[in-house]
CSV table of C-alpha atoms in Angstrom, one decimal:
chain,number,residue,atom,x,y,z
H,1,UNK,CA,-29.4,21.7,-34.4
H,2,UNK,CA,-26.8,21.4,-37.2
H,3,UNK,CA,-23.8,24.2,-37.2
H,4,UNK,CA,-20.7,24.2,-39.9
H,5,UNK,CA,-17.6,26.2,-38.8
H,6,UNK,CA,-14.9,26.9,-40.9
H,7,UNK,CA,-11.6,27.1,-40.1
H,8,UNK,CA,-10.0,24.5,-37.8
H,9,UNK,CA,-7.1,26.4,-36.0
H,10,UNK,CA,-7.5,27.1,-32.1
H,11,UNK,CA,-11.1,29.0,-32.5
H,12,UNK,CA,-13.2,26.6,-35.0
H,13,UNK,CA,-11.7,23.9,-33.6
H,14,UNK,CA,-12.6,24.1,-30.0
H,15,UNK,CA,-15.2,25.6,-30.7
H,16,UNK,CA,-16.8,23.0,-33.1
H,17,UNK,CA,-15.9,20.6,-30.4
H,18,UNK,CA,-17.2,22.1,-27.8
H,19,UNK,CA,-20.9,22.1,-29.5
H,20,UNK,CA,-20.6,19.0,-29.8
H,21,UNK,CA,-19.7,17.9,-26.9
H,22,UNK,CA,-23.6,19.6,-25.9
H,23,UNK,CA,-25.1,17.3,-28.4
H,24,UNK,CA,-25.2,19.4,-31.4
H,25,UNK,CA,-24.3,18.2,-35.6
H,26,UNK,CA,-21.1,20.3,-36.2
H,27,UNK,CA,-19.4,20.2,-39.7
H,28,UNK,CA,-16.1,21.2,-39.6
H,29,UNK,CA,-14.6,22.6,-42.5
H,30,UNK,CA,-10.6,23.5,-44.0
H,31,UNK,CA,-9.4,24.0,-47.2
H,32,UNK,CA,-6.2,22.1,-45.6
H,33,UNK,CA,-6.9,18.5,-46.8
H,34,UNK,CA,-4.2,16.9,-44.7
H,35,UNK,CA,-5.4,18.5,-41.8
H,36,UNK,CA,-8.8,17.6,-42.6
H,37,UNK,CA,-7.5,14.1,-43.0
H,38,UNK,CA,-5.7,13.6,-39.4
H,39,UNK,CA,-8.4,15.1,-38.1
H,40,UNK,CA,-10.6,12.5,-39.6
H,41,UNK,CA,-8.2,9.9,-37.9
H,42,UNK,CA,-8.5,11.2,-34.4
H,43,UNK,CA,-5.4,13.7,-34.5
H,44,UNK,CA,-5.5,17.2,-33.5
H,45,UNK,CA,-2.9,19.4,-35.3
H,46,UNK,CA,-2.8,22.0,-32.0
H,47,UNK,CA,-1.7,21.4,-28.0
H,48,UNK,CA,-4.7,22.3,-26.2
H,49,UNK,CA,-5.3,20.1,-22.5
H,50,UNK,CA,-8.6,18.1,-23.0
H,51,UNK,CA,-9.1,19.0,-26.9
H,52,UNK,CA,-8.2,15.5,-28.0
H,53,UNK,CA,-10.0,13.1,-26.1
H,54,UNK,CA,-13.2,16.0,-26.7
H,55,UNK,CA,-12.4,15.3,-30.2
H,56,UNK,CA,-12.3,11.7,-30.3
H,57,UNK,CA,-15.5,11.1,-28.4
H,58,UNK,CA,-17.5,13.0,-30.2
H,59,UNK,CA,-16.5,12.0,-33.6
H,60,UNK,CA,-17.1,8.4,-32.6
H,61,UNK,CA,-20.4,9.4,-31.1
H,62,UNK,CA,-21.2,10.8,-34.8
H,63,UNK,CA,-21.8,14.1,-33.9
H,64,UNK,CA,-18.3,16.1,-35.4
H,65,UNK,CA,-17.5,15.9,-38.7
H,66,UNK,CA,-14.7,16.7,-41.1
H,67,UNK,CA,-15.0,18.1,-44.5
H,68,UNK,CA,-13.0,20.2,-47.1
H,69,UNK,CA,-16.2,21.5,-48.7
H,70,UNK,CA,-18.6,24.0,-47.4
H,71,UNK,CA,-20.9,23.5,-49.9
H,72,UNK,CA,-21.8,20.3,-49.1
H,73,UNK,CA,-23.1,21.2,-46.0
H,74,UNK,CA,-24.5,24.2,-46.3
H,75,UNK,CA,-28.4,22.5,-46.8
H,76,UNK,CA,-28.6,21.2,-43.8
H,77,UNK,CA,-27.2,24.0,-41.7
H,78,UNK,CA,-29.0,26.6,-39.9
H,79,UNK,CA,-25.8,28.6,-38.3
H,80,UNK,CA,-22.1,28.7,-40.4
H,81,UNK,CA,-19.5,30.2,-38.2
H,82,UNK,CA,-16.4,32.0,-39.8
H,83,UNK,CA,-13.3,31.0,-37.8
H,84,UNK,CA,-10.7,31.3,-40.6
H,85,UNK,CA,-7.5,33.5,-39.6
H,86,UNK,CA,-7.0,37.0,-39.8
H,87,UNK,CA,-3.2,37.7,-40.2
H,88,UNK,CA,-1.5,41.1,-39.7
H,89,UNK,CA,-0.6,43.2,-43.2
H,90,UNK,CA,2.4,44.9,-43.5
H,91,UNK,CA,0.9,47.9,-42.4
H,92,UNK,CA,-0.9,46.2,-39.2
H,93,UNK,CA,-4.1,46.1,-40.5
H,94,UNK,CA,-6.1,42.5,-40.1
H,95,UNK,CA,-6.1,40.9,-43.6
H,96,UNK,CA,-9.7,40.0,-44.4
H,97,UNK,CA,-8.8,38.0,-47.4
H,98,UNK,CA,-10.0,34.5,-45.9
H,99,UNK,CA,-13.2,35.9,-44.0
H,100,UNK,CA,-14.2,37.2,-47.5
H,101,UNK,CA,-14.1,34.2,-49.2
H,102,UNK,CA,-15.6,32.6,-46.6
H,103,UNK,CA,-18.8,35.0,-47.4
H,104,UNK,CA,-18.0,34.5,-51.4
H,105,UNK,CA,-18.7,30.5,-50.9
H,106,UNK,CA,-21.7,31.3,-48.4
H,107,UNK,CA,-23.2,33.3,-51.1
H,108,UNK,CA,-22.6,30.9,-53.6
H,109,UNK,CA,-24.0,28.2,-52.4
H,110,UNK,CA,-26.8,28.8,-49.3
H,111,UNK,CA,-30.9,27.8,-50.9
H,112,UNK,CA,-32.8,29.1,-47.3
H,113,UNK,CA,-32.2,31.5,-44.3
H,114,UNK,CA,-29.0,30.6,-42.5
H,115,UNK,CA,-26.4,32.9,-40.6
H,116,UNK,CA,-22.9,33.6,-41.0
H,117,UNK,CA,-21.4,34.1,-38.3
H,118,UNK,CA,-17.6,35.8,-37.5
H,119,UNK,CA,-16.4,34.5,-35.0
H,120,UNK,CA,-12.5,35.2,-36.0
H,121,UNK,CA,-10.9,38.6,-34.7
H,122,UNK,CA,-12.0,41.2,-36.9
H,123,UNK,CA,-12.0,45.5,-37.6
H,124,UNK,CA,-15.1,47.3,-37.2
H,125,UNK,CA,-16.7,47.4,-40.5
H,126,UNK,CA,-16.2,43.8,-41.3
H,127,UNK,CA,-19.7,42.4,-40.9
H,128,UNK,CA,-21.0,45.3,-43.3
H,129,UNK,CA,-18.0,44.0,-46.1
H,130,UNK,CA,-19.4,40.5,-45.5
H,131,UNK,CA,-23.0,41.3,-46.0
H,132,UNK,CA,-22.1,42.9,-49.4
H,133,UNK,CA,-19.8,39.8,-50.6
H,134,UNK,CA,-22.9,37.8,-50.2
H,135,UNK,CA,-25.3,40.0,-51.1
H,136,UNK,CA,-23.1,40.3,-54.9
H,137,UNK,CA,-22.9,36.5,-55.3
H,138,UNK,CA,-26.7,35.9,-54.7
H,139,UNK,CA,-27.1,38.8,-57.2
H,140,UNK,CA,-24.7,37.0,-59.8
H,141,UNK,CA,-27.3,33.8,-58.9
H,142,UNK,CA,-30.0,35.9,-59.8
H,143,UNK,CA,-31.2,34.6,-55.9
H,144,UNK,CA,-33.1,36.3,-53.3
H,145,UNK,CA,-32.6,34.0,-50.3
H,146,UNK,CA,-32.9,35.2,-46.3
H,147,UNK,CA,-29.6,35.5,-44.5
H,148,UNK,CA,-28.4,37.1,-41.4
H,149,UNK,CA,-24.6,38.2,-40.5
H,150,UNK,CA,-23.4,38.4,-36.9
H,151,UNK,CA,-20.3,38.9,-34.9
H,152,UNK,CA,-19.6,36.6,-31.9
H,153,UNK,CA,-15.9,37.3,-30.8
H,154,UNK,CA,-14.0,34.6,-28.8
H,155,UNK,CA,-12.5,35.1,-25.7
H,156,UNK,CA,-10.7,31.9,-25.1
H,157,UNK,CA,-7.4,31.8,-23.3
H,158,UNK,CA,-4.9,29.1,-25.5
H,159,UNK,CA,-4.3,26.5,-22.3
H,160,UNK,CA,-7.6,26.7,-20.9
H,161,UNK,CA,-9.8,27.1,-24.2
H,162,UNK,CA,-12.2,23.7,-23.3
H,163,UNK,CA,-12.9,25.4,-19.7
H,164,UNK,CA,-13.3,28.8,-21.6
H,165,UNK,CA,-15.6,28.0,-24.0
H,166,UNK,CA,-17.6,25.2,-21.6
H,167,UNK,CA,-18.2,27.6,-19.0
H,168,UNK,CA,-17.7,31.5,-20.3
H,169,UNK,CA,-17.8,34.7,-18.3
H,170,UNK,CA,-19.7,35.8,-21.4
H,171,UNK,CA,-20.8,35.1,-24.9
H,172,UNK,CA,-20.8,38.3,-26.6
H,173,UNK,CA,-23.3,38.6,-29.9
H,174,UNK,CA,-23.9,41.4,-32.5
H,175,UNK,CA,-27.2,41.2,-34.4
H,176,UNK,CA,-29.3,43.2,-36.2
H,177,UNK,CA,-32.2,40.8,-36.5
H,178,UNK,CA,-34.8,39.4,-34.2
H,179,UNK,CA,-34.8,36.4,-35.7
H,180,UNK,CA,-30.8,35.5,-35.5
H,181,UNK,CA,-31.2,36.5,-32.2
H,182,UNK,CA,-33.3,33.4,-31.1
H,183,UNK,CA,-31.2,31.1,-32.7
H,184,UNK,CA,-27.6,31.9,-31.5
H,185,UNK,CA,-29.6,32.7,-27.7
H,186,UNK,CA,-30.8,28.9,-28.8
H,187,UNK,CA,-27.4,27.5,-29.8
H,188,UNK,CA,-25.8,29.2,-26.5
H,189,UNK,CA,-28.5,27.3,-24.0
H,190,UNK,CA,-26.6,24.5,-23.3
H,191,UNK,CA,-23.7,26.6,-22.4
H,192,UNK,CA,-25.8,28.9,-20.2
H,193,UNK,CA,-27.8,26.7,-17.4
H,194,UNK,CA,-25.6,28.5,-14.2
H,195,UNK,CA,-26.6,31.8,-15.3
H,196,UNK,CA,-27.5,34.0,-18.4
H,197,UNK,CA,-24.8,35.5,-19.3
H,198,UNK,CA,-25.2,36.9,-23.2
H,199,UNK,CA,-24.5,39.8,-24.0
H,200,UNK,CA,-26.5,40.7,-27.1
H,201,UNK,CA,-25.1,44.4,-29.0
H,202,UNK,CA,-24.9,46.2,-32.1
H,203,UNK,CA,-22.5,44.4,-34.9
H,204,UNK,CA,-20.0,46.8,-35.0
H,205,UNK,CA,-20.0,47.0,-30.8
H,206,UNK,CA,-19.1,43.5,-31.0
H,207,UNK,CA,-16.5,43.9,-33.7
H,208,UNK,CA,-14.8,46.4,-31.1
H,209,UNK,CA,-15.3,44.6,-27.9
H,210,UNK,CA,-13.1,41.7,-28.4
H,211,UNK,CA,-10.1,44.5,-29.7
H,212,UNK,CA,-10.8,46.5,-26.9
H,213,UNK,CA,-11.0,43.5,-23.9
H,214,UNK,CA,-7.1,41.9,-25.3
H,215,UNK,CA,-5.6,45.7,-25.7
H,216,UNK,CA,-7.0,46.3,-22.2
H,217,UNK,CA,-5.3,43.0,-21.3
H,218,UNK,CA,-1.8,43.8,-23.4
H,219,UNK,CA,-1.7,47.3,-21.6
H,220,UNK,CA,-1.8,45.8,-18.2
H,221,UNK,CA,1.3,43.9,-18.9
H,222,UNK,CA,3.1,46.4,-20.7
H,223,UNK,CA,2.1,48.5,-17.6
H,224,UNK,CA,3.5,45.9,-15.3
H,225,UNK,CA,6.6,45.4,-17.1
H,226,UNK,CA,7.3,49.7,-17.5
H,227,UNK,CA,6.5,50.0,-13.2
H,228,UNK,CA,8.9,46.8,-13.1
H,229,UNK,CA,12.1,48.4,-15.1
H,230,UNK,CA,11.4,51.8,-13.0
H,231,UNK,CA,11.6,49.6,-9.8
H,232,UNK,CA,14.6,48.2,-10.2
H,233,UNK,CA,15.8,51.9,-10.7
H,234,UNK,CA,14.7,52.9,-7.3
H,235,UNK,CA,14.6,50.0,-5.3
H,236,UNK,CA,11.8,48.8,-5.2
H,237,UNK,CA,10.2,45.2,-5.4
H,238,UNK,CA,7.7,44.9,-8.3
H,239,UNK,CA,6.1,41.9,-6.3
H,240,UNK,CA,5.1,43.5,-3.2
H,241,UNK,CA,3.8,46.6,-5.4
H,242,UNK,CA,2.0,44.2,-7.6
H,243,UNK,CA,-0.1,43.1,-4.1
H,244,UNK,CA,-0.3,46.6,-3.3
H,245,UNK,CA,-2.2,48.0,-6.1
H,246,UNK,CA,-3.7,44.8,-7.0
H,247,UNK,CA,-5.6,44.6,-3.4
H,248,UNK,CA,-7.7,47.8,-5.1
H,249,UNK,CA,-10.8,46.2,-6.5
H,250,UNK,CA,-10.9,49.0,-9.0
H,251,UNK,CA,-7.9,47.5,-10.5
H,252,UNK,CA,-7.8,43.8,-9.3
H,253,UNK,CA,-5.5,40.9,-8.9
H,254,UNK,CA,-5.3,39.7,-13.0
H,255,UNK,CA,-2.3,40.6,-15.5
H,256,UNK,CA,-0.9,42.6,-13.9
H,257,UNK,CA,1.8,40.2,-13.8
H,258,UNK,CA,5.7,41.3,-14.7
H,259,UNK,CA,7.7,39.6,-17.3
H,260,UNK,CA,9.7,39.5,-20.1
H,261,UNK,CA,6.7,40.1,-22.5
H,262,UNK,CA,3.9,38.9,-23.9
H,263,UNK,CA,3.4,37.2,-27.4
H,264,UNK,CA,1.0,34.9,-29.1
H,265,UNK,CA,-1.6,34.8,-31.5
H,266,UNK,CA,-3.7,37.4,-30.1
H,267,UNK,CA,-2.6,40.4,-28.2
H,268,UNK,CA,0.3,41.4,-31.0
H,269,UNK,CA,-2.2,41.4,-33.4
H,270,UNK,CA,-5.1,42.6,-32.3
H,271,UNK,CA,-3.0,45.9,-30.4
H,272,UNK,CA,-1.2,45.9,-34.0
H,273,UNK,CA,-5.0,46.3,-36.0
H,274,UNK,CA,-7.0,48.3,-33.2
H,275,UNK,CA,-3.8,50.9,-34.0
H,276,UNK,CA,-4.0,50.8,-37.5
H,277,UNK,CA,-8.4,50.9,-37.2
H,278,UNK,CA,-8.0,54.2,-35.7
H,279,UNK,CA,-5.7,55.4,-38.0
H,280,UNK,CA,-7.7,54.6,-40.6
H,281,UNK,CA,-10.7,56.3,-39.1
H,282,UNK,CA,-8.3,59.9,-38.4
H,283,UNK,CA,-7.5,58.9,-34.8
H,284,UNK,CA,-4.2,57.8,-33.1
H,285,UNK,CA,-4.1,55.7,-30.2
H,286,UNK,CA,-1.3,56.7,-28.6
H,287,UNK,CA,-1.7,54.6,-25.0
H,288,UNK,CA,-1.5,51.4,-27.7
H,289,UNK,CA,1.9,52.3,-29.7
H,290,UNK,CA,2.8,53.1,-26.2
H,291,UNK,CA,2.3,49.1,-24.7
H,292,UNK,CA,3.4,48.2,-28.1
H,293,UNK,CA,6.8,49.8,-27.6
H,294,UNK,CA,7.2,48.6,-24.3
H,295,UNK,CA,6.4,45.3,-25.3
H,296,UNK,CA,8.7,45.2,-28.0
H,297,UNK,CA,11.5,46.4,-25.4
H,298,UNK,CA,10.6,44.3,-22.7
H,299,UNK,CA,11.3,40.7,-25.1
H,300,UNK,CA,15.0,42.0,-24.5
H,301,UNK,CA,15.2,42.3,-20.9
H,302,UNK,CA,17.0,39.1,-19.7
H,303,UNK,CA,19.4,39.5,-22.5
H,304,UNK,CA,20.3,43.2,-21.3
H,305,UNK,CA,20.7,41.7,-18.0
H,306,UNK,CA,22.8,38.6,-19.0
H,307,UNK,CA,25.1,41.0,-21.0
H,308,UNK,CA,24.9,43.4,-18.3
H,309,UNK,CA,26.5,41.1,-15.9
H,310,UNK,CA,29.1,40.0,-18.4
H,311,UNK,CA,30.1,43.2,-19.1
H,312,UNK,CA,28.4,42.5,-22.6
H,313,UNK,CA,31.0,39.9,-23.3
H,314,UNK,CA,28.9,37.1,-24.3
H,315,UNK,CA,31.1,35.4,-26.9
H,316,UNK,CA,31.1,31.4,-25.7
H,317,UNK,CA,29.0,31.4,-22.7
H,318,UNK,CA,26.5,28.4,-22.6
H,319,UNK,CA,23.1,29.4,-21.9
H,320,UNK,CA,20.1,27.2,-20.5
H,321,UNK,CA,16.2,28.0,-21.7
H,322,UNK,CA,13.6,27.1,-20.1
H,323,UNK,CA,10.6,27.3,-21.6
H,324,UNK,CA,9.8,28.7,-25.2
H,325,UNK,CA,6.0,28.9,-26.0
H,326,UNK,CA,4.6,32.4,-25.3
H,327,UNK,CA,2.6,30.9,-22.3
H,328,UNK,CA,2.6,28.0,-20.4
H,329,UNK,CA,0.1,25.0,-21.7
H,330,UNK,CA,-0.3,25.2,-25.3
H,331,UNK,CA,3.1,24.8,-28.0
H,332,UNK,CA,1.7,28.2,-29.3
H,333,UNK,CA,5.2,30.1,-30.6
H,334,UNK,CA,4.1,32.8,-32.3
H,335,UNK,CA,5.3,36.2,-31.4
H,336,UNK,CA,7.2,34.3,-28.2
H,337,UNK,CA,9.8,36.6,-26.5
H,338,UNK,CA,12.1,33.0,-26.5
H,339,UNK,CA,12.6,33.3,-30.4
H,340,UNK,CA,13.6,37.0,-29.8
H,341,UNK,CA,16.1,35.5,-26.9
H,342,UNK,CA,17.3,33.0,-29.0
H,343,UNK,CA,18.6,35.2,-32.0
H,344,UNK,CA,20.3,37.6,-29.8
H,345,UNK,CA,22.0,35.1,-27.9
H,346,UNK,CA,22.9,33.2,-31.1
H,347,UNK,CA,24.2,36.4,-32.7
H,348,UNK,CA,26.4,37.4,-29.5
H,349,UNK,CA,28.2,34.1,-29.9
H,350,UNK,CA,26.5,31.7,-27.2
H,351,UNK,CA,25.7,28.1,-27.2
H,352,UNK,CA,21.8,27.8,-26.1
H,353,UNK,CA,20.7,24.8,-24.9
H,354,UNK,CA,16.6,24.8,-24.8
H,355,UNK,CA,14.2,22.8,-23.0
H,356,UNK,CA,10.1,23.1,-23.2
H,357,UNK,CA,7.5,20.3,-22.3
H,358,UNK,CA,5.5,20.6,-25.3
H,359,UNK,CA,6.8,23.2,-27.8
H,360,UNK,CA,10.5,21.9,-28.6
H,361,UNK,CA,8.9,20.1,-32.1
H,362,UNK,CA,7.5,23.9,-33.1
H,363,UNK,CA,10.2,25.7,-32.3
H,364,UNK,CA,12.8,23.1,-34.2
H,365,UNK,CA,10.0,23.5,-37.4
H,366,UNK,CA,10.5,27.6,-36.8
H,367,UNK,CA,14.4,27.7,-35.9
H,368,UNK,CA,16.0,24.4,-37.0
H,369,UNK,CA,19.4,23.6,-35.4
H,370,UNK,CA,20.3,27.1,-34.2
H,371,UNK,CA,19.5,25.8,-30.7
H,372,UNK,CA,20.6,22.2,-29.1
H,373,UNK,CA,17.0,20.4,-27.9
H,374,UNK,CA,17.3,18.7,-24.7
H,375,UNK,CA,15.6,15.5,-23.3
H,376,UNK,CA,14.5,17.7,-19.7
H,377,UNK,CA,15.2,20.9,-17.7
H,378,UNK,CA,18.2,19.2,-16.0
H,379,UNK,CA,19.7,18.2,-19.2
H,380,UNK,CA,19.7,21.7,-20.7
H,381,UNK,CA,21.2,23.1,-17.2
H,382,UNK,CA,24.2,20.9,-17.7
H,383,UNK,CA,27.5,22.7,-18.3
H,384,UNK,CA,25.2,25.7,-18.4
H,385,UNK,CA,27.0,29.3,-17.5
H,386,UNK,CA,23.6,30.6,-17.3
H,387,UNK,CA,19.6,29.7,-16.6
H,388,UNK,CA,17.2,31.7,-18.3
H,389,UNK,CA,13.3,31.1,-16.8
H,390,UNK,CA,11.3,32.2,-20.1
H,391,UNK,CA,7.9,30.3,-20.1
H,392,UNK,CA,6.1,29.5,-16.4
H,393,UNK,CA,5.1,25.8,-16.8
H,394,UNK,CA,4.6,23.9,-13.8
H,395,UNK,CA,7.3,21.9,-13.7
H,396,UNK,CA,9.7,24.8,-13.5
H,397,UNK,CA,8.6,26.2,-10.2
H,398,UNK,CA,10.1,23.9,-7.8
H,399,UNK,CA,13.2,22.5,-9.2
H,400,UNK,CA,16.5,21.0,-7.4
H,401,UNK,CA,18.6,24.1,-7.1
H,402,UNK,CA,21.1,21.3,-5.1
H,403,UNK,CA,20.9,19.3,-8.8
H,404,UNK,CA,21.7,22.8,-10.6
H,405,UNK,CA,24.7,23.6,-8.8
H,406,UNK,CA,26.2,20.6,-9.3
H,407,UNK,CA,25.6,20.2,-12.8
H,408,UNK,CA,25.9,23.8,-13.7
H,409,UNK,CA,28.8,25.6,-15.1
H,410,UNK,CA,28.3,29.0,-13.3
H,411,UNK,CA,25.5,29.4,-11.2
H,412,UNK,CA,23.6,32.0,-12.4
H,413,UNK,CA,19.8,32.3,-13.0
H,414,UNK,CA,17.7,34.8,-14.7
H,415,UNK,CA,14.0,34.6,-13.7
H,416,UNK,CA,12.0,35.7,-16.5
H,417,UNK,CA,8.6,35.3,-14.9
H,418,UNK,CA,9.3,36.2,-11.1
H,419,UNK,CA,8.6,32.6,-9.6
H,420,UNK,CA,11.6,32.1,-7.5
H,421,UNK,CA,12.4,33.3,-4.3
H,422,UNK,CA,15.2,35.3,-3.9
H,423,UNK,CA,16.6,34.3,-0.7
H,424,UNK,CA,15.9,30.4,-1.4
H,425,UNK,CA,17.9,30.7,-5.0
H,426,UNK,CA,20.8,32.7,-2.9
H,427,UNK,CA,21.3,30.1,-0.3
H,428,UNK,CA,22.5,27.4,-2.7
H,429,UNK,CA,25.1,29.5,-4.3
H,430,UNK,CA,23.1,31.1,-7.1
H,431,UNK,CA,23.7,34.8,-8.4
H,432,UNK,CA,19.9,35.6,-8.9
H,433,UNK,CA,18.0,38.2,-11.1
H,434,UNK,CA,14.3,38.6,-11.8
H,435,UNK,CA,12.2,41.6,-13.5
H,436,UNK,CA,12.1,44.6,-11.3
């Protein structure tokens, strides 16, 4: 079976890996020509664990391929999935500009029955918009070719995106035809041998699904994070409420995890476009501006609490990140409460001293020399007044508080993520704050 996807961020990229890591032809395709070049040359232009050495193997093997032209592709192809990005108007919306040109060169260029497929984030509505772009450059052809449209959302966590797309609680498809139908349940086989678990709807049920699953996701924290601030109000520990309610299987163990917010590529966005959807359609969703707000709020928190024990003089205190990708395991910084952090701090007059295992060359590209980069954790922690625990990675969780106090300035640490314990931190000196 032959594919093309277009687009090689996060989503086409792993995905067009992943097919072919179950044996099948996959074209992938970017206007990007250096990208399309490393790529070519066995280098990935994301951090993903496991993407690489998927990469390499199956381009030697023959079975991924590079191009910057869809249309020289499209004859052989039977399914073209749309993985281009969707990124955020002013106004909130989902820009669709890319996914409809994608449709545009489809139309242009397909000579028998293929599908296009979105597989990027998209509003409700979206297939119908790319059935009519196509439908107007066959008609300036003067063609009448067979195609189908469908809508297969992603659900893949950036970190864990091989695993996710490997082995997937579900692989969600919109469809109107029989006969698209068969040949995505076809493409998905491979992917499928523990267990059916496709979950075929209406197009525009599948447009909503994957905006409903990460606002579902986004409220939970946002929850988390508002039950947090009120426990630290009245006493109470967020942890041992996060067991309590979590031990309800109508609620369940999973995000419900406080912090100092969430970012990333997804959840921002796609609570951002869901909002302005129903606006669009007469309806306001207020529960979303409401974890939107919170949100916003909560990428604050450890700087209220650093100024709060200052007495909100800040002015030439030396402060110690670590961590500054959204989420531990990718070098993803979009939306990242540490770039929020890091202007406050900069703007109250500290010195910020940052370490992070993989996203250091990212952030430099975003901030330049606002912040000083440092070799490890310990080296940032030197001279430091202050240790700020953003981003979870492993190698944060059990460090030598004994090294910290001796290399420290003050000993103080603010735990972003709750993965200290209290008692431990105290008896080596340390004044110690987490959320809630």
């Amino acid at each position: 079976m032959n594919i093309a996807i277009v687009g090689t961020g996060y989503v086409g990229l792993v995905s067009g890996t992943c097919f072919a890591e179950m044996g099948i032809d996959v074209t992938c395709v970017d206007i990007d020509r250096q990208k399309i070049d490393r790529l070519q040359n066995g280098e990935i232009p994301i951090y993903e664990p496991g993407l690489e050495d998927m990469v390499k193997r199956n381009v030697d093997a023959g079975r991924l391929h590079f191009t910057t032209d869809l249309a020289t592709c499209l004859d052989k192809v039977e399914v073209v999935f749309s993985a281009v990005g969707t990124p955020p108007d002013e106004d909130g919306s989902a820009d669709l500009k890319y996914v409809l040109a994608v449709a545009r060169t489809f139309g242009q260029h397909i000579k028998k029955y293929t599908i296009l497929v979105t597989k990027s984030t998209v509003p409700v509505g979206t297939a119908q918009k790319v059935k009519t772009a196509i439908q107007e450059e066959l008609a300036k052809r003067g063609e009448k070719i067979d195609f189908d449209v469908a809508s297969n959302p992603e659900f893949l966590k950036e970190g864990a995106a091989v695993k996710d797309f490997m082995t997937p609680d579900r692989v969600v498809v919109g469809t109107e035809s029989m006969r698209a139908r068969k040949i995505m349940t076809r493409l998905y086989k491979p992917f499928m041998l523990s267990g059916e678990r496709m979950i075929f709807t209406d197009i525009p049920s599948a447009e909503m699904i994957k905006y409903a699953a990460n606002s579902m996701l986004a409220t939970r924290i946002s929850f988390m994070n508002d039950i947090a601030n009120l426990c630290e109000k009245v006493g109470a520990d967020v942890n041992m409420v996060r067991k309590g309610i979590g031990s309800d299987t109508r609620i369940g163990r999973k995000f419900l995890y406080a912090g100092c917010g969430y970012g990333g590529s997804c959840f921002p966005k796609d609570v951002k476009a869901l909002i302005r959807t129903a606006e669009q359609n007469g309806y306001e969703m207020k529960v979303l501006k409401a974890v939107e707000e919170v949100n916003e709020k909560q990428k604050s928190i450890l700087f209220e609490k650093l100024q709060k024990h200052y007495d909100g003089n800040l002015k030439g205190k030396t402060i110690a990140l670590w961590g500054l990708a959204f989420k531990p395991e990718t070098d993803d910084m979009r939306e990242a409460p540490a770039l929020v952090l890091i202007d406050k701090l900069v703007t109250a007059g500290c010195a910020v001293k940052v370490y992070d295992p993989i996203s250091m060359p990212e952030c430099k590209r975003r901030i330049g020399d606002k912040v000083v980069y440092c070799r490890d954790m310990y080296d940032a922690a030197v001279d430091a007044d202050v240790l700020l625990l953003v981003t979870e990675w492993k190698e944060f969780r059990m460090p030598s508080f004994a090294v910290l106090k001796k290399t420290m300035a003050d000993k103080i640490i603010i735990d972003g993520r709750n993965i200290y314990d209290k008692e431990e931190v105290a008896e080596h000196g340390f004044t110690y704050y987490k959320i809630g």
